[in-house]
PDB file of C-alpha atoms in Angstrom:
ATOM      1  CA  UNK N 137     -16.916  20.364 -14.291  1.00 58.00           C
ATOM      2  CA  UNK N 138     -13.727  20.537 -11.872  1.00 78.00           C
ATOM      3  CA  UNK N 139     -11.858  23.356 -11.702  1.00 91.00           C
ATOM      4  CA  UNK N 140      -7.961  22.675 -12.071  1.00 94.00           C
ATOM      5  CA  UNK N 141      -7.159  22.123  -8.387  1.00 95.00           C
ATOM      6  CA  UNK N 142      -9.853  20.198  -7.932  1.00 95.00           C
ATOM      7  CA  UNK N 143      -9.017  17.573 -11.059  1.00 94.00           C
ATOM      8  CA  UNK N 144      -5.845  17.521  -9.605  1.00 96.00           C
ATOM      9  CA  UNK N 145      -6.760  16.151  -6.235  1.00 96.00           C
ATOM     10  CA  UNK N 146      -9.777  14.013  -7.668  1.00 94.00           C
ATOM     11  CA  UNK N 147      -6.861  12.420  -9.923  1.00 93.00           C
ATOM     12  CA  UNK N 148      -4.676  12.047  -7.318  1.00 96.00           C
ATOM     13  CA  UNK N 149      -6.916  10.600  -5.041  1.00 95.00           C
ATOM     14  CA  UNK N 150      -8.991   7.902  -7.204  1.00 92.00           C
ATOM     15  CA  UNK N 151      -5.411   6.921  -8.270  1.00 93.00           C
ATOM     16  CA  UNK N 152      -4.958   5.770  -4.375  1.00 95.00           C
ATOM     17  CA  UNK N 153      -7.771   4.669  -3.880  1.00 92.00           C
ATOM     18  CA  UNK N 154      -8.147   1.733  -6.889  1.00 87.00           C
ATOM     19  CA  UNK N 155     -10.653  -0.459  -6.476  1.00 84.00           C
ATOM     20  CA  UNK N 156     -11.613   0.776  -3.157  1.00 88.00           C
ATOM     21  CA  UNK N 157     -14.447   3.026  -1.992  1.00 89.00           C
ATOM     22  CA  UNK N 158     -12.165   5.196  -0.730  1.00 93.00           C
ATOM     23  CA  UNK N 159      -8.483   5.770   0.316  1.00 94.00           C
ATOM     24  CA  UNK N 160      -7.301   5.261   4.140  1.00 95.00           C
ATOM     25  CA  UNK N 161      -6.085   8.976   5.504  1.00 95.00           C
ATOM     26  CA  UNK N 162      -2.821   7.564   5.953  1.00 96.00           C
ATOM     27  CA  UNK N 163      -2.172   6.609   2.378  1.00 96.00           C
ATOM     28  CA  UNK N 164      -2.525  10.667   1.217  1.00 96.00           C
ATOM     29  CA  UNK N 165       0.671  11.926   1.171  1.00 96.00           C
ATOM     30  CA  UNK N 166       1.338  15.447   1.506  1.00 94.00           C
ATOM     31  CA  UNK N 167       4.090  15.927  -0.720  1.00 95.00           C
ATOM     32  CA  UNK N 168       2.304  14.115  -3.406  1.00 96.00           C
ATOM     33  CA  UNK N 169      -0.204  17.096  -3.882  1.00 96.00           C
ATOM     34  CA  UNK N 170       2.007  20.067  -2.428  1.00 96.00           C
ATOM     35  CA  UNK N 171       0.905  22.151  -5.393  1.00 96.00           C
ATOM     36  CA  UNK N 172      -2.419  22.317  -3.848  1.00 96.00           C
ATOM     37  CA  UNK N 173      -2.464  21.857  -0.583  1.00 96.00           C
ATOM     38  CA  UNK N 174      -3.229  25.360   0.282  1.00 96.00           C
ATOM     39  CA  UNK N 175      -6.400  24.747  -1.158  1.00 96.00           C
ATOM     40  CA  UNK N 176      -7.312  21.466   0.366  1.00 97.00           C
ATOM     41  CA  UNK N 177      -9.145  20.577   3.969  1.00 97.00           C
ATOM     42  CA  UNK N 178     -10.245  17.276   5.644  1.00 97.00           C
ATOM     43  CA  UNK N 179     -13.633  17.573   7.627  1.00 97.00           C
ATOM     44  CA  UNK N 180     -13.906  14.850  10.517  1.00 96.00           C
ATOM     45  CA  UNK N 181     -16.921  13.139  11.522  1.00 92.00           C
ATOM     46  CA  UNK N 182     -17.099  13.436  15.261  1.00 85.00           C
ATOM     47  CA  UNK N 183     -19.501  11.349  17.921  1.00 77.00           C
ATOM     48  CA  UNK N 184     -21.620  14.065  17.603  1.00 76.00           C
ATOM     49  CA  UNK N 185     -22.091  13.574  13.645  1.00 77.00           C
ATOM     50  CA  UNK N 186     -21.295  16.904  13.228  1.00 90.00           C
ATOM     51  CA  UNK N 187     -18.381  17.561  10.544  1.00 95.00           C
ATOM     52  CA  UNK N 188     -15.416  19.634  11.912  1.00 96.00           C
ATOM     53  CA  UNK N 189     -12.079  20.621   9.918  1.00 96.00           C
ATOM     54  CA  UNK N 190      -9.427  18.935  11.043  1.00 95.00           C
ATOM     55  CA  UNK N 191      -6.905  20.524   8.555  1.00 95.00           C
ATOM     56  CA  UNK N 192      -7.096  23.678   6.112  1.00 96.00           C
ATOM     57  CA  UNK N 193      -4.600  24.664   3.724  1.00 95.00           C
ATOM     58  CA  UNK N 194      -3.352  28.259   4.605  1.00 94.00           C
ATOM     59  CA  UNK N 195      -4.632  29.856   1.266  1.00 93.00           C
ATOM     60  CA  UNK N 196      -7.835  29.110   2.382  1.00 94.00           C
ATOM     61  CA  UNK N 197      -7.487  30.316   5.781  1.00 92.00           C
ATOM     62  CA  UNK N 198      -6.084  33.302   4.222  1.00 90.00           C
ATOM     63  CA  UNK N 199      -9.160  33.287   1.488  1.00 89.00           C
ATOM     64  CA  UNK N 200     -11.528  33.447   4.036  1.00 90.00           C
ATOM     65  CA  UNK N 201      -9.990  35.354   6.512  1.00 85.00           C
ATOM     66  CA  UNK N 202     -10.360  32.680   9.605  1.00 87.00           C
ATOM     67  CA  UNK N 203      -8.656  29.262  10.568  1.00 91.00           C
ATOM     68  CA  UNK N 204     -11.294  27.000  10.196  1.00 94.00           C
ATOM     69  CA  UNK N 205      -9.621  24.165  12.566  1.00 92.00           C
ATOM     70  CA  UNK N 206     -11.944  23.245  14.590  1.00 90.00           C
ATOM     71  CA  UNK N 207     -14.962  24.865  13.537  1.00 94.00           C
ATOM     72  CA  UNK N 208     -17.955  22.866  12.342  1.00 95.00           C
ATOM     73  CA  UNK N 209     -18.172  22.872   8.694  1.00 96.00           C
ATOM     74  CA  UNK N 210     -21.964  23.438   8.643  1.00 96.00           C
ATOM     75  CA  UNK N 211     -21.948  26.585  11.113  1.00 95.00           C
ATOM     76  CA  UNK N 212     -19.943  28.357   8.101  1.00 94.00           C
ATOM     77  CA  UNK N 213     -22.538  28.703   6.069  1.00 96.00           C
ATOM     78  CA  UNK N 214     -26.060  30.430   6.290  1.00 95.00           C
ATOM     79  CA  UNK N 215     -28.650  28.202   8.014  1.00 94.00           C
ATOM     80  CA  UNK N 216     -31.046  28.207   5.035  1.00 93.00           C
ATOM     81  CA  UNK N 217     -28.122  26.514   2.919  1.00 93.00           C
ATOM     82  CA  UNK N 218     -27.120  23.712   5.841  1.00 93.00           C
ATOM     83  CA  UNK N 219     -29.267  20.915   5.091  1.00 91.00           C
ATOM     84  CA  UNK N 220     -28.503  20.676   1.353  1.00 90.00           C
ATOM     85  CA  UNK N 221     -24.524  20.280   2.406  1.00 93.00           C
ATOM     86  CA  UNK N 222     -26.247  17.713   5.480  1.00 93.00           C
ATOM     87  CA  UNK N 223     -28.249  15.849   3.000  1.00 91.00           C
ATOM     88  CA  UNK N 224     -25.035  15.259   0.619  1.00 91.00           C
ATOM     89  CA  UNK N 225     -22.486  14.623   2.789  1.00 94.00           C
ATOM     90  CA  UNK N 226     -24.447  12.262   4.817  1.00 93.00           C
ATOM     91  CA  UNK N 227     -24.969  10.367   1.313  1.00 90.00           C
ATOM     92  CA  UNK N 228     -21.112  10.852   0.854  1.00 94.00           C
ATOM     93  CA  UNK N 229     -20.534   9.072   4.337  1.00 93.00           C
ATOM     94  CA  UNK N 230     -22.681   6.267   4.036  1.00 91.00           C
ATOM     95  CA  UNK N 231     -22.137   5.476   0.440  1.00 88.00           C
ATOM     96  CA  UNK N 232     -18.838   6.886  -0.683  1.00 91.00           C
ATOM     97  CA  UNK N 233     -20.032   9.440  -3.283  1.00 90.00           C
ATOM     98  CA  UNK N 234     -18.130  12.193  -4.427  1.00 92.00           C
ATOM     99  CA  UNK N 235     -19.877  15.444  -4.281  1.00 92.00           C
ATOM    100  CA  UNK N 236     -19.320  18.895  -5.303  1.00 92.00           C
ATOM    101  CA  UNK N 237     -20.845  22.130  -5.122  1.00 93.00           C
ATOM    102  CA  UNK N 238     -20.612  25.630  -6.915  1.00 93.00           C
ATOM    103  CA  UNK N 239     -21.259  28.297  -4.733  1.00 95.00           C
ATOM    104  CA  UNK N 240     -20.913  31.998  -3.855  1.00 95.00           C
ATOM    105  CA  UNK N 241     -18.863  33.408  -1.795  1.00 95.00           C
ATOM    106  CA  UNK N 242     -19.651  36.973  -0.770  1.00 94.00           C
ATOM    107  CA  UNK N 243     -17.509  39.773   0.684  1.00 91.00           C
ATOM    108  CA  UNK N 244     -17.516  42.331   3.850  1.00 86.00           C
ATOM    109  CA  UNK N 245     -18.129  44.958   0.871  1.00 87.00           C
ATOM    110  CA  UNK N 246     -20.766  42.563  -1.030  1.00 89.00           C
ATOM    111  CA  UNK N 247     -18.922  41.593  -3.970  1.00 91.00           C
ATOM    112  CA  UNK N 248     -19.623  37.998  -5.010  1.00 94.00           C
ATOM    113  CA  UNK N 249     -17.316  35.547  -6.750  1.00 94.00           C
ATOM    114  CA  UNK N 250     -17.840  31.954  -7.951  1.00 95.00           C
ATOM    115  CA  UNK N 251     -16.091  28.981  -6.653  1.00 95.00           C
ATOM    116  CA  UNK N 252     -16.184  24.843  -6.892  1.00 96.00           C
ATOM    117  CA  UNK N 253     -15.750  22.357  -3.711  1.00 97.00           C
ATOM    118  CA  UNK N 254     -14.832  19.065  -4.009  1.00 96.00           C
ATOM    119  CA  UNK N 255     -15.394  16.064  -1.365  1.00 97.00           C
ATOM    120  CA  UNK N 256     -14.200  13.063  -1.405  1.00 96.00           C
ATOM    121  CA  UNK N 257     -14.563  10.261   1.243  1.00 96.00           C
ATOM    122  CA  UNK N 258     -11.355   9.209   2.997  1.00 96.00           C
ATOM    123  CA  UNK N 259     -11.084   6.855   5.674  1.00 95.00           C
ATOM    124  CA  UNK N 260      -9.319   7.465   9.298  1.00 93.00           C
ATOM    125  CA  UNK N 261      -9.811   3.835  10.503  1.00 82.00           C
ATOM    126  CA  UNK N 262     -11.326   0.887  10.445  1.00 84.00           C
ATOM    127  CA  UNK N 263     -13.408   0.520   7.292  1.00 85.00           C
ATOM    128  CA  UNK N 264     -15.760   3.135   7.694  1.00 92.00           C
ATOM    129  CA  UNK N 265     -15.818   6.395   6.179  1.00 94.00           C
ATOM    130  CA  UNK N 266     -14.904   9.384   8.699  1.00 94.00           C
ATOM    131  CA  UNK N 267     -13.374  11.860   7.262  1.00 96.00           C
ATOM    132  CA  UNK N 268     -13.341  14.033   3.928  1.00 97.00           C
ATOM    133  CA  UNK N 269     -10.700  15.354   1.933  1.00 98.00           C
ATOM    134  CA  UNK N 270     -11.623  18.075  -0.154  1.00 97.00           C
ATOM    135  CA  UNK N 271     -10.486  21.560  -2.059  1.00 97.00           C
ATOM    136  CA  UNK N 272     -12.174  25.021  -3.272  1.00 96.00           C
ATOM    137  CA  UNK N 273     -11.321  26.428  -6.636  1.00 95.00           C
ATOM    138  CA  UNK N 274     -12.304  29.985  -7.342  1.00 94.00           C
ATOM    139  CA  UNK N 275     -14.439  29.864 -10.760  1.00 94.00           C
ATOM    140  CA  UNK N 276     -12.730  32.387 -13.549  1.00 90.00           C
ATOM    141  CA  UNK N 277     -10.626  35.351 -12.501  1.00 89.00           C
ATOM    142  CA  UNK N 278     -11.618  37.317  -9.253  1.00 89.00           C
ATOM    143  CA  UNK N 279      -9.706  40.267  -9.398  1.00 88.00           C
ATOM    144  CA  UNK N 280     -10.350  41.009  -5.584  1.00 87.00           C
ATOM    145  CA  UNK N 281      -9.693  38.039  -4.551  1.00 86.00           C
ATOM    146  CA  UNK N 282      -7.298  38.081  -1.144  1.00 81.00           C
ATOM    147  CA  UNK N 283      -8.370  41.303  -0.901  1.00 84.00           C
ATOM    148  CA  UNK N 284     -11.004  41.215   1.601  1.00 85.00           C
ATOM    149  CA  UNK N 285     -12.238  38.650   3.735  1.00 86.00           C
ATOM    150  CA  UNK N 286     -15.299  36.168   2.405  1.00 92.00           C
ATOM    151  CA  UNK N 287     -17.811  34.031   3.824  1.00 93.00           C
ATOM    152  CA  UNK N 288     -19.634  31.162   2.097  1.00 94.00           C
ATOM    153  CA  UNK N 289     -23.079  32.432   0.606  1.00 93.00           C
ATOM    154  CA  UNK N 290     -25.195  30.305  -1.605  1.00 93.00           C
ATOM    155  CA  UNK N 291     -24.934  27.222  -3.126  1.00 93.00           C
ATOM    156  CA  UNK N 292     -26.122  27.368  -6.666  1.00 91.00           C
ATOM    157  CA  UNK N 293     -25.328  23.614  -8.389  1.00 89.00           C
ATOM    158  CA  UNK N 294     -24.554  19.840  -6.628  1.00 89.00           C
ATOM    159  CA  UNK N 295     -22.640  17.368  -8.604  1.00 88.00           C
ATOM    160  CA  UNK N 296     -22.735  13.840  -7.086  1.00 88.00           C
ATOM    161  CA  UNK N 297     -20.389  10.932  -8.776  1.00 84.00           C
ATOM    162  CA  UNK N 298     -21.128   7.700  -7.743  1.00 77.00           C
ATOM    163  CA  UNK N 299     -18.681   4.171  -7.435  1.00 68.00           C
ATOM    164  CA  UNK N 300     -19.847   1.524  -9.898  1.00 58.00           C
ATOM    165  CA  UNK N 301     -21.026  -1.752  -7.127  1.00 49.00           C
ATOM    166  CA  UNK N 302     -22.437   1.353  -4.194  1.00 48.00           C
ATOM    167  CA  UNK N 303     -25.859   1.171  -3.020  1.00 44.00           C
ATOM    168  CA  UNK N 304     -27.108   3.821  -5.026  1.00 41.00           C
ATOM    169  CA  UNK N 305     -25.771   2.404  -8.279  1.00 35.00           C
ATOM    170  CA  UNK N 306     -29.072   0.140  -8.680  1.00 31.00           C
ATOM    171  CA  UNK N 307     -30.900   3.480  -9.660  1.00 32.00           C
ATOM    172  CA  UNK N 308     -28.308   3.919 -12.763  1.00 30.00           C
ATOM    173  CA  UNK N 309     -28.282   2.036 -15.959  1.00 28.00           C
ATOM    174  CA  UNK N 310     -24.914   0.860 -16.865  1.00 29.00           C
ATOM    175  CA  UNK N 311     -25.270   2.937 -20.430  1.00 27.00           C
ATOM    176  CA  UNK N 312     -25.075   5.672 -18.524  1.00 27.00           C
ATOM    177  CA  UNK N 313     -21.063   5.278 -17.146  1.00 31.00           C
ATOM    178  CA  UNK N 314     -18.713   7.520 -17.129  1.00 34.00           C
ATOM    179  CA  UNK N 315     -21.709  10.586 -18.339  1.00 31.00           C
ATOM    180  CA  UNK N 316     -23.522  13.027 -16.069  1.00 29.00           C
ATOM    181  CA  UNK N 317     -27.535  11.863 -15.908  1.00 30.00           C
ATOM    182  CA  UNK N 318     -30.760  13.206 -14.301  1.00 29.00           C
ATOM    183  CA  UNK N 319     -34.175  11.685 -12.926  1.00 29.00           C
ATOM    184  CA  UNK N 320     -31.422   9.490  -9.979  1.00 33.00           C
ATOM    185  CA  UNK N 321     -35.037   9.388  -7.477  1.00 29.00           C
ATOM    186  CA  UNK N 322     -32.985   7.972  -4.854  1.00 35.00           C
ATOM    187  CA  UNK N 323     -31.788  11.501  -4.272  1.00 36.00           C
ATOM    188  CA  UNK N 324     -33.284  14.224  -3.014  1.00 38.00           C
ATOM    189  CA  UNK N 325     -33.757  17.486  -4.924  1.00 36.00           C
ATOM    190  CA  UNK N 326     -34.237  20.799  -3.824  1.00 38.00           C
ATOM    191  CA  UNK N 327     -35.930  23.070  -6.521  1.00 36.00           C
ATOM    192  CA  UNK N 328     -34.564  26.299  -5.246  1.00 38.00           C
ATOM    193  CA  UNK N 329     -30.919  25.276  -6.068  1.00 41.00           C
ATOM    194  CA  UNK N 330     -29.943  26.393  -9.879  1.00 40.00           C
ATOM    195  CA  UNK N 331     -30.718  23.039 -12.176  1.00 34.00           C
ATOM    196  CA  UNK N 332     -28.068  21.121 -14.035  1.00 40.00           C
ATOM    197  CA  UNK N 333     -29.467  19.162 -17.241  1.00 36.00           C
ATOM    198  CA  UNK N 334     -32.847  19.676 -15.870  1.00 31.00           C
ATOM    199  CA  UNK N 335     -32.530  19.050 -12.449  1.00 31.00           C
ATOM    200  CA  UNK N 336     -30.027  20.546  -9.709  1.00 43.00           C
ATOM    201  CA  UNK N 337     -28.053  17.301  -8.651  1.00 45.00           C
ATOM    202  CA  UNK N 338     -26.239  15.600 -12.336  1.00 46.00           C
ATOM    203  CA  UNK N 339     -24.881  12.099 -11.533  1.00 46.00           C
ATOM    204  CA  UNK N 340     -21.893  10.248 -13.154  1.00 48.00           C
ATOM    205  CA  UNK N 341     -20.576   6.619 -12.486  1.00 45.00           C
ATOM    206  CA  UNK N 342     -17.171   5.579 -11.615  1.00 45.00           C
ATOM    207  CA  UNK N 343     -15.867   2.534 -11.766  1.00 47.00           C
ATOM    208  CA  UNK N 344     -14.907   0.644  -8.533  1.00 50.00           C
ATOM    209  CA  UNK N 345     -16.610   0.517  -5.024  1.00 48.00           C
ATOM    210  CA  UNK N 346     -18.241  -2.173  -2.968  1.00 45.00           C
ATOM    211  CA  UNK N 347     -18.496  -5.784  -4.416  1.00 42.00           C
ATOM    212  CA  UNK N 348     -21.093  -8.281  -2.979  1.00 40.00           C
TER     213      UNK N 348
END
């Protein structure tokens, strides 16, 4: 379930990537999404393993009411909420899933709206993943939107899409390609998050990846 922006940097990006895992940072070209940039980030993985933003697209900045560059992604959001995003990006790191989230965002003046966020693995060097490019999408219309200044709230559903030939794709039956499917016990699942199909992670399989 992508939200507009989103689909149009998921498209955008798997058509880089090809076969690959995951497209090298220096193949994304600006100009080739400039429609959405505003909307789009890349987090870098540091020594530290913490996740920074690098980059964040102005409408975002403005969104939000801060310039994230810098900051570390997981100090945005409300400790209790930090070690779903840890546990899934981690995954996204080592394995080159794509996640993304729904969550709510909440104002100064406690008005909530819905959004989507999209990750995708990117790489800076080398062959290992190190950085993620991603977007948020507000979900529906938010008339008070820009308005007021926001900060991330709650995560409510986790999407994870995983390359045909990754390590995790020996938990998935090949019948299931290309469709969204539940009991994946190689992940973990948090039963206070809202469920999707019966649990709160859905899984889909995409063709490409590692070979052996």
């Amino acid at each position: 379930m992508y939200q507009q922006e989103n689909q149009d940097l998921l498209d955008y990006w798997n058509s880089v990537r090809g076969n690959r895992i995951a497209p090298k940072r220096v193949e994304i070209i600006p100009s080739a999404i400039g429609h959405i940039l505003p909307v789009t980030f890349i987090l870098e993985k540091r020594a530290t393993e913490k996740l920074h933003f690098r980059l964040a697209g102005s409408k975002l900045c403005e969104i939000f009411g801060r310039e994230f560059r810098s900051l570390d992604f997981l100090d945005c959001w409300p400790s209790d909420e930090r070690p779903i995003l840890s546990t899934y990006l981690s995954q996204l790191l080592t394995d080159g899933t794509i996640v993304s989230i729904v969550f709510q965002a909440k104002s100064s003046n406690d008005h909530i709206g819905d959004f989507e966020m999209l990750f995708l693995p990117m790489i800076h060097g080398g062959s290992t993943i190190d950085r993620i490019l991603g977007s948020i999408s507000p979900i529906g219309d938010i008339p008070w939107l820009g308005l007021t200044e926001l900060d991330f709230h709650e995560i409510t559903e986790v999407h994870i899409s995983l390359l045909r030939g990754s390590s995790l794709n020996q938990q998935v039956s090949s019948a299931h390609a290309g469709s969204f499917v539940s009991n994946v016990t190689a992940l973990p699942f948090l039963p206070h998050k809202r469920l999707v199909e019966g649990k709160n992670c859905s899984l889909r399989v995409f063709e490409g990846g590692k070979t052996d």
